[in-house]
Amino acid sequence: MRLIFLGPPGVGKGTMATRTKDLLGTPHISTGELFRENVSKGTPLGIKVKTIMERGNLVPDEMTVAMVKERLDKPDASDGFILDGFPRTIPQAESLSDITGLDFVLNLQCPSEELIKRLTGRRFCPTCNRTYHIHYMPPKTEGRCDADGTELLTRDDDSLEAVKNRLEVYTKSTEPLVHWYQKHGLLQNVDASAAPDGVFESIRKVLNR
Ligand code: ADP
């Protein structure tokens, strides 16, 4: 199945895409993760995108599309994929439609006060990459990873200032895709304001699994 997870930052695209990947066995392609990998390895692409990402702005379409194209060309994506965080602009969606068809676009929806709470409370372990949340998924010992005891960090772009900017960028550049995909008959709305198990159930219903 060829799926897109669409929705504002903090709506839970990453969590739901990971669970859907386990359900379907298709690769989960997160452009945010791919960019972060490039930043942490210090690749030429990573050096170019580091500051853009820290501020919560979008990486230029050309670079993003080239990266996704390369990833979709890998053999594991030939039978299906889950795109998370791509496309984020109309030109990206147009480029994608030149590369491949799609089965569904899952549009995850949630009020913005809840999104801000979710994003600013998020923490991660720099050693093993496990993620936590100060309210919803706290570690056993405050500020420490359950698995290896490393001190937990906040992503640079989860600061309140960057989060507000990301939500504005979403409204301006990404939200128009909701209408675009609706027009193309691919859109399925999912209420993502509930707890993760409930949201995943709604997704299973849409996918008939
Ligand atoms: P979010 O929680 O905001 O959805 P992601 O992990 O998906 O975060 O993305 C983090 C950052 O990576 C974005 O703020 C942006 O700078 C960059 N990025 C990810 N996907 C795209 C894309 N499709 N187009 C442009 N920039 C992107």
mmCIF file of C-alpha atoms and ligand atoms in Angstrom:
data_model
loop_
_atom_site.group_PDB
_atom_site.id
_atom_site.type_symbol
_atom_site.label_atom_id
_atom_site.label_comp_id
_atom_site.label_asym_id
_atom_site.label_seq_id
_atom_site.Cartn_x
_atom_site.Cartn_y
_atom_site.Cartn_z
ATOM 1 C CA MET A 1 0.000 0.000 0.000
ATOM 2 C CA ARG A 2 1.238 3.512 -0.847
ATOM 3 C CA LEU A 3 0.338 5.915 1.936
ATOM 4 C CA ILE A 4 0.938 9.484 3.003
ATOM 5 C CA PHE A 5 0.568 10.713 6.563
ATOM 6 C CA LEU A 6 -0.432 14.360 6.416
ATOM 7 C CA GLY A 7 -0.968 16.682 9.368
ATOM 8 C CA PRO A 8 0.535 19.444 11.486
ATOM 9 C CA PRO A 9 3.706 19.025 13.555
ATOM 10 C CA GLY A 10 2.975 17.148 16.772
ATOM 11 C CA VAL A 11 -0.126 15.400 15.486
ATOM 12 C CA GLY A 12 1.569 12.008 15.849
ATOM 13 C CA LYS A 13 2.485 11.219 12.252
ATOM 14 C CA GLY A 14 5.745 9.556 13.298
ATOM 15 C CA THR A 15 4.137 7.372 15.989
ATOM 16 C CA MET A 16 1.249 6.301 13.761
ATOM 17 C CA ALA A 17 3.475 5.756 10.725
ATOM 18 C CA THR A 18 5.726 3.469 12.792
ATOM 19 C CA ARG A 19 2.747 1.414 14.003
ATOM 20 C CA THR A 20 1.328 1.240 10.482
ATOM 21 C CA LYS A 21 4.680 0.079 9.167
ATOM 22 C CA ASP A 22 4.607 -2.810 11.673
ATOM 23 C CA LEU A 23 1.073 -3.639 10.535
ATOM 24 C CA LEU A 24 1.723 -3.570 6.786
ATOM 25 C CA GLY A 25 5.424 -4.405 6.563
ATOM 26 C CA THR A 26 6.113 -1.515 4.179
ATOM 27 C CA PRO A 27 8.978 0.938 4.797
ATOM 28 C CA HIS A 28 8.349 4.098 6.823
ATOM 29 C CA ILE A 29 10.028 7.058 5.137
ATOM 30 C CA SER A 30 10.221 10.147 7.344
ATOM 31 C CA THR A 31 11.833 13.142 5.656
ATOM 32 C CA GLY A 32 12.404 14.742 9.086
ATOM 33 C CA GLU A 33 14.331 11.634 10.216
ATOM 34 C CA LEU A 34 16.304 11.484 6.951
ATOM 35 C CA PHE A 35 17.307 15.145 7.340
ATOM 36 C CA ARG A 36 18.201 14.656 11.031
ATOM 37 C CA GLU A 37 20.411 11.664 10.091
ATOM 38 C CA ASN A 38 22.218 13.851 7.555
ATOM 39 C CA VAL A 39 22.687 16.587 10.156
ATOM 40 C CA SER A 40 24.080 14.225 12.780
ATOM 41 C CA LYS A 41 26.470 12.609 10.268
ATOM 42 C CA GLY A 42 27.549 16.052 9.013
ATOM 43 C CA THR A 43 26.932 15.213 5.317
ATOM 44 C CA PRO A 44 26.947 18.094 2.760
ATOM 45 C CA LEU A 45 23.116 17.977 2.748
ATOM 46 C CA GLY A 46 23.077 17.972 6.568
ATOM 47 C CA ILE A 47 25.290 21.055 6.718
ATOM 48 C CA LYS A 48 22.963 22.895 4.317
ATOM 49 C CA VAL A 49 19.754 22.075 6.204
ATOM 50 C CA LYS A 50 20.857 22.331 9.860
ATOM 51 C CA THR A 51 19.958 25.979 10.515
ATOM 52 C CA ILE A 52 16.802 25.837 8.399
ATOM 53 C CA MET A 53 15.521 22.941 10.526
ATOM 54 C CA GLU A 54 16.507 24.448 13.879
ATOM 55 C CA ARG A 55 14.326 27.461 13.094
ATOM 56 C CA GLY A 56 11.418 25.263 12.025
ATOM 57 C CA ASN A 57 11.487 26.431 8.407
ATOM 58 C CA LEU A 58 11.099 24.198 5.363
ATOM 59 C CA VAL A 59 14.046 22.807 3.445
ATOM 60 C CA PRO A 60 13.838 23.952 -0.226
ATOM 61 C CA ASP A 61 11.634 21.711 -2.387
ATOM 62 C CA GLU A 62 14.398 20.744 -4.810
ATOM 63 C CA MET A 63 16.635 19.231 -2.130
ATOM 64 C CA THR A 64 13.712 17.512 -0.426
ATOM 65 C CA VAL A 65 12.308 15.997 -3.611
ATOM 66 C CA ALA A 66 15.754 14.718 -4.681
ATOM 67 C CA MET A 67 16.220 13.008 -1.306
ATOM 68 C CA VAL A 68 12.772 11.359 -1.414
ATOM 69 C CA LYS A 69 13.211 10.252 -5.026
ATOM 70 C CA GLU A 70 16.463 8.507 -4.121
ATOM 71 C CA ARG A 71 14.794 6.776 -1.163
ATOM 72 C CA LEU A 72 11.755 5.638 -3.178
ATOM 73 C CA ASP A 73 14.069 4.122 -5.798
ATOM 74 C CA LYS A 74 15.380 1.595 -3.259
ATOM 75 C CA PRO A 75 14.006 -1.921 -3.804
ATOM 76 C CA ASP A 76 12.204 -2.150 -0.432
ATOM 77 C CA ALA A 77 9.855 0.665 -1.487
ATOM 78 C CA SER A 78 8.772 -0.979 -4.756
ATOM 79 C CA ASP A 79 5.652 -2.652 -3.265
ATOM 80 C CA GLY A 80 4.540 0.223 -1.070
ATOM 81 C CA PHE A 81 5.653 2.850 1.421
ATOM 82 C CA ILE A 82 4.502 5.167 4.165
ATOM 83 C CA LEU A 83 5.573 8.761 3.627
ATOM 84 C CA ASP A 84 5.685 10.817 6.824
ATOM 85 C CA GLY A 85 6.373 14.547 6.519
ATOM 86 C CA PHE A 86 6.356 14.544 2.718
ATOM 87 C CA PRO A 87 4.914 16.209 0.712
ATOM 88 C CA ARG A 88 4.731 19.455 2.673
ATOM 89 C CA THR A 89 4.091 21.867 -0.219
ATOM 90 C CA ILE A 90 2.016 21.789 -3.412
ATOM 91 C CA PRO A 91 5.140 21.658 -5.644
ATOM 92 C CA GLN A 92 6.372 18.645 -3.623
ATOM 93 C CA ALA A 93 3.005 16.926 -4.131
ATOM 94 C CA GLU A 94 3.166 17.635 -7.863
ATOM 95 C CA SER A 95 6.675 16.149 -8.084
ATOM 96 C CA LEU A 96 5.526 13.088 -6.137
ATOM 97 C CA SER A 97 2.615 12.521 -8.503
ATOM 98 C CA ASP A 98 5.141 12.393 -11.375
ATOM 99 C CA ILE A 99 7.034 9.635 -9.528
ATOM 100 C CA THR A 100 4.248 7.403 -8.191
ATOM 101 C CA GLY A 101 0.529 6.889 -7.599
ATOM 102 C CA LEU A 102 -0.980 6.698 -4.098
ATOM 103 C CA ASP A 103 -3.667 4.666 -2.336
ATOM 104 C CA PHE A 104 -4.582 6.902 0.605
ATOM 105 C CA VAL A 105 -3.633 10.201 2.192
ATOM 106 C CA LEU A 106 -4.381 10.030 5.917
ATOM 107 C CA ASN A 107 -5.041 13.515 7.232
ATOM 108 C CA LEU A 108 -4.409 13.535 10.989
ATOM 109 C CA GLN A 109 -6.307 16.332 12.767
ATOM 110 C CA CYS A 110 -5.875 17.868 16.230
ATOM 111 C CA PRO A 111 -6.487 21.317 17.859
ATOM 112 C CA SER A 112 -3.393 23.563 18.004
ATOM 113 C CA GLU A 113 -3.307 24.035 21.841
ATOM 114 C CA GLU A 114 -2.915 20.258 22.155
ATOM 115 C CA LEU A 115 -0.201 20.265 19.440
ATOM 116 C CA ILE A 116 1.841 22.851 21.369
ATOM 117 C CA LYS A 117 1.548 20.787 24.564
ATOM 118 C CA ARG A 118 2.611 17.627 22.739
ATOM 119 C CA LEU A 119 5.616 19.199 20.990
ATOM 120 C CA THR A 120 7.123 21.228 23.822
ATOM 121 C CA GLY A 121 6.853 18.229 26.210
ATOM 122 C CA ARG A 122 8.657 15.850 23.878
ATOM 123 C CA ARG A 123 12.099 14.492 24.922
ATOM 124 C CA PHE A 124 14.525 12.072 23.287
ATOM 125 C CA CYS A 125 17.552 10.003 24.219
ATOM 126 C CA PRO A 126 20.627 11.023 22.174
ATOM 127 C CA THR A 127 22.140 7.550 22.707
ATOM 128 C CA CYS A 128 19.341 5.204 21.572
ATOM 129 C CA ASN A 129 16.842 7.698 20.028
ATOM 130 C CA ARG A 130 13.910 6.494 22.205
ATOM 131 C CA THR A 131 11.309 9.225 22.630
ATOM 132 C CA TYR A 132 9.409 10.268 25.767
ATOM 133 C CA HIS A 133 6.896 12.897 26.813
ATOM 134 C CA ILE A 134 6.932 14.742 30.147
ATOM 135 C CA HIS A 135 3.120 14.341 30.486
ATOM 136 C CA TYR A 136 2.087 11.415 28.298
ATOM 137 C CA MET A 137 5.040 9.021 28.387
ATOM 138 C CA PRO A 138 7.382 10.035 31.211
ATOM 139 C CA PRO A 139 10.564 8.025 31.814
ATOM 140 C CA LYS A 140 10.772 6.017 35.092
ATOM 141 C CA THR A 141 13.416 8.445 36.405
ATOM 142 C CA GLU A 142 12.784 12.101 35.535
ATOM 143 C CA GLY A 143 15.031 13.312 32.706
ATOM 144 C CA ARG A 144 16.785 9.938 32.166
ATOM 145 C CA CYS A 145 16.391 7.272 29.473
ATOM 146 C CA ASP A 146 14.813 4.034 30.776
ATOM 147 C CA ALA A 147 17.076 1.932 28.559
ATOM 148 C CA ASP A 148 20.525 3.428 29.164
ATOM 149 C CA GLY A 149 20.183 6.220 31.762
ATOM 150 C CA THR A 150 21.375 8.941 29.339
ATOM 151 C CA GLU A 151 20.139 12.471 30.082
ATOM 152 C CA LEU A 152 17.134 13.212 27.855
ATOM 153 C CA LEU A 153 17.185 16.188 25.465
ATOM 154 C CA THR A 154 14.647 18.412 23.713
ATOM 155 C CA ARG A 155 14.870 18.641 19.918
ATOM 156 C CA ASP A 156 16.101 22.141 18.899
ATOM 157 C CA ASP A 157 12.922 22.666 16.893
ATOM 158 C CA ASP A 158 10.667 21.743 19.848
ATOM 159 C CA SER A 159 11.404 25.044 21.632
ATOM 160 C CA LEU A 160 8.234 27.154 22.034
ATOM 161 C CA GLU A 161 9.464 29.734 19.510
ATOM 162 C CA ALA A 162 10.302 27.144 16.842
ATOM 163 C CA VAL A 163 7.054 25.242 17.488
ATOM 164 C CA LYS A 164 4.972 28.386 16.890
ATOM 165 C CA ASN A 165 6.865 28.992 13.661
ATOM 166 C CA ARG A 166 6.390 25.356 12.535
ATOM 167 C CA LEU A 167 2.633 25.643 13.082
ATOM 168 C CA GLU A 168 2.525 28.866 11.041
ATOM 169 C CA VAL A 169 4.579 27.280 8.268
ATOM 170 C CA TYR A 170 2.172 24.313 8.322
ATOM 171 C CA THR A 171 -0.888 26.546 7.938
ATOM 172 C CA LYS A 172 0.643 28.547 5.120
ATOM 173 C CA SER A 173 2.504 25.914 3.067
ATOM 174 C CA THR A 174 1.183 22.454 3.974
ATOM 175 C CA GLU A 175 -2.503 22.841 4.838
ATOM 176 C CA PRO A 176 -3.406 23.654 1.193
ATOM 177 C CA LEU A 177 -2.523 19.999 0.472
ATOM 178 C CA VAL A 178 -5.634 18.881 2.379
ATOM 179 C CA HIS A 179 -7.855 20.404 -0.288
ATOM 180 C CA TRP A 180 -5.499 19.294 -3.060
ATOM 181 C CA TYR A 181 -5.673 15.617 -2.054
ATOM 182 C CA GLN A 182 -9.400 15.869 -1.400
ATOM 183 C CA LYS A 183 -9.820 17.059 -4.962
ATOM 184 C CA HIS A 184 -7.783 14.061 -6.121
ATOM 185 C CA GLY A 185 -10.097 11.700 -4.175
ATOM 186 C CA LEU A 186 -7.352 10.376 -1.891
ATOM 187 C CA LEU A 187 -8.048 12.110 1.426
ATOM 188 C CA GLN A 188 -9.186 10.270 4.587
ATOM 189 C CA ASN A 189 -9.636 12.382 7.722
ATOM 190 C CA VAL A 190 -8.559 10.857 11.041
ATOM 191 C CA ASP A 191 -9.277 12.383 14.477
ATOM 192 C CA ALA A 192 -5.831 12.375 16.091
ATOM 193 C CA SER A 193 -6.714 14.215 19.302
ATOM 194 C CA ALA A 194 -7.317 10.964 21.221
ATOM 195 C CA ALA A 195 -4.722 8.670 22.860
ATOM 196 C CA PRO A 196 -2.473 6.673 20.464
ATOM 197 C CA ASP A 197 -4.410 3.352 20.639
ATOM 198 C CA GLY A 198 -7.671 5.064 19.643
ATOM 199 C CA VAL A 199 -6.029 6.933 16.756
ATOM 200 C CA PHE A 200 -4.423 3.734 15.489
ATOM 201 C CA GLU A 201 -7.807 1.954 15.564
ATOM 202 C CA SER A 202 -9.257 4.689 13.315
ATOM 203 C CA ILE A 203 -6.342 4.221 10.919
ATOM 204 C CA ARG A 204 -6.890 0.448 10.787
ATOM 205 C CA LYS A 205 -10.527 1.052 9.897
ATOM 206 C CA VAL A 206 -9.568 3.323 7.011
ATOM 207 C CA LEU A 207 -7.047 0.747 5.757
ATOM 208 C CA ASN A 208 -9.483 -2.142 6.276
ATOM 209 C CA ARG A 209 -6.980 -4.123 8.401
HETATM 210 P P1 ADP B 1 7.464 17.774 12.444
HETATM 211 O O1 ADP B 1 7.304 17.280 13.844
HETATM 212 O O2 ADP B 1 7.522 19.268 12.316
HETATM 213 O O3 ADP B 1 6.500 17.116 11.513
HETATM 214 P P2 ADP B 1 9.685 16.465 11.111
HETATM 215 O O4 ADP B 1 10.539 15.592 11.923
HETATM 216 O O5 ADP B 1 8.748 15.823 10.131
HETATM 217 O O6 ADP B 1 8.918 17.384 12.133
HETATM 218 O O7 ADP B 1 10.560 17.526 10.284
HETATM 219 C C1 ADP B 1 11.509 18.329 10.919
HETATM 220 C C2 ADP B 1 12.032 19.405 9.969
HETATM 221 O O8 ADP B 1 12.602 18.813 8.798
HETATM 222 C C3 ADP B 1 10.979 20.364 9.416
HETATM 223 O O9 ADP B 1 10.671 21.403 10.316
HETATM 224 C C4 ADP B 1 11.705 20.876 8.146
HETATM 225 O O10 ADP B 1 12.711 21.797 8.452
HETATM 226 C C5 ADP B 1 12.378 19.620 7.634
HETATM 227 N N1 ADP B 1 11.503 18.884 6.708
HETATM 228 C C6 ADP B 1 10.968 17.638 6.911
HETATM 229 N N2 ADP B 1 10.217 17.257 5.863
HETATM 230 C C7 ADP B 1 10.253 18.281 4.967
HETATM 231 C C8 ADP B 1 9.664 18.519 3.696
HETATM 232 N N3 ADP B 1 8.859 17.608 3.107
HETATM 233 N N4 ADP B 1 9.939 19.686 3.063
HETATM 234 C C9 ADP B 1 10.730 20.597 3.618
HETATM 235 N N5 ADP B 1 11.312 20.469 4.826
HETATM 236 C C10 ADP B 1 11.088 19.321 5.504
#
